[in-house]
XYZ file of C-alpha atoms in Angstrom:
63
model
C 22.554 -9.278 -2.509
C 24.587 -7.311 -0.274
C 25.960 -8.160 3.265
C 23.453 -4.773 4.521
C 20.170 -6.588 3.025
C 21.328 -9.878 4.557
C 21.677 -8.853 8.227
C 19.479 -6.170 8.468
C 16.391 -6.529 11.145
C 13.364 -7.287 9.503
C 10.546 -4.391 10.306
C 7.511 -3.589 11.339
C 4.665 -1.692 9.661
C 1.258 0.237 10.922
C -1.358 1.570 9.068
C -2.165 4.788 9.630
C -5.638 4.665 9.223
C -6.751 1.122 11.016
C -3.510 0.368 13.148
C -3.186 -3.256 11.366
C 0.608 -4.279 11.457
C 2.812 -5.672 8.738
C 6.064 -7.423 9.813
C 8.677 -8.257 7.288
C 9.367 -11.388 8.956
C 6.204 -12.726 8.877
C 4.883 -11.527 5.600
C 1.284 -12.015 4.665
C 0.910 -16.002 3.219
C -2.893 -15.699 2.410
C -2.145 -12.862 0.329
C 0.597 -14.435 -1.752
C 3.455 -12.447 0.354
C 5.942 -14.554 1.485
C 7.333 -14.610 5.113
C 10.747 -12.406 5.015
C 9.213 -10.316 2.320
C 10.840 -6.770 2.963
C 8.237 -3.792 3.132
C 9.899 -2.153 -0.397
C 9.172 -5.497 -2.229
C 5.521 -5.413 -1.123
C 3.777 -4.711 -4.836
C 2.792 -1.286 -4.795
C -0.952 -1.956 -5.327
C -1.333 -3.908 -2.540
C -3.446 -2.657 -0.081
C -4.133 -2.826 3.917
C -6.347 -6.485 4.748
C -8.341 -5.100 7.405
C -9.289 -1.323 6.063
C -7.904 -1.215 2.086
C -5.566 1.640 3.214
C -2.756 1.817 0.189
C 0.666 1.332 1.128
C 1.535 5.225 1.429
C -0.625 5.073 4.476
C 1.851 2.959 6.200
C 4.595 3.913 8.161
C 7.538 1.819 9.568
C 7.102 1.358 13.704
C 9.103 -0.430 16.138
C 7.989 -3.299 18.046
């Protein structure tokens, strides 16, 4: 891993389509994602808790 991925700020993610947030530092426990888990290692068939939005109707925000 480089020094980058190390000190780089976790993130924050919206859904487009409901508002519900992601963070990376967080994660999602209850859905197997564990806190720190960076937005690109989310699986790519997850999908938004609140509305089922896919992850291409996310986009990064800042908190």
């Amino acid at each position: 891993m480089s020094s980058n991925e190390t000190t780089q700020q976790f993130q924050t993610w919206m859904c487009l389509i409901c508002g519900w947030i992601y963070d990376e530092a967080a994660g999602l426990p209850d859905e197997g994602i564990a806190p720190g888990t960076r937005w690109a290692d989310v699986p790519m068939n997850w999908s938004c808790p609140e509305c089922g939005a896919r992850k291409d109707d996310f986009e990064m925000v800042a908190l």
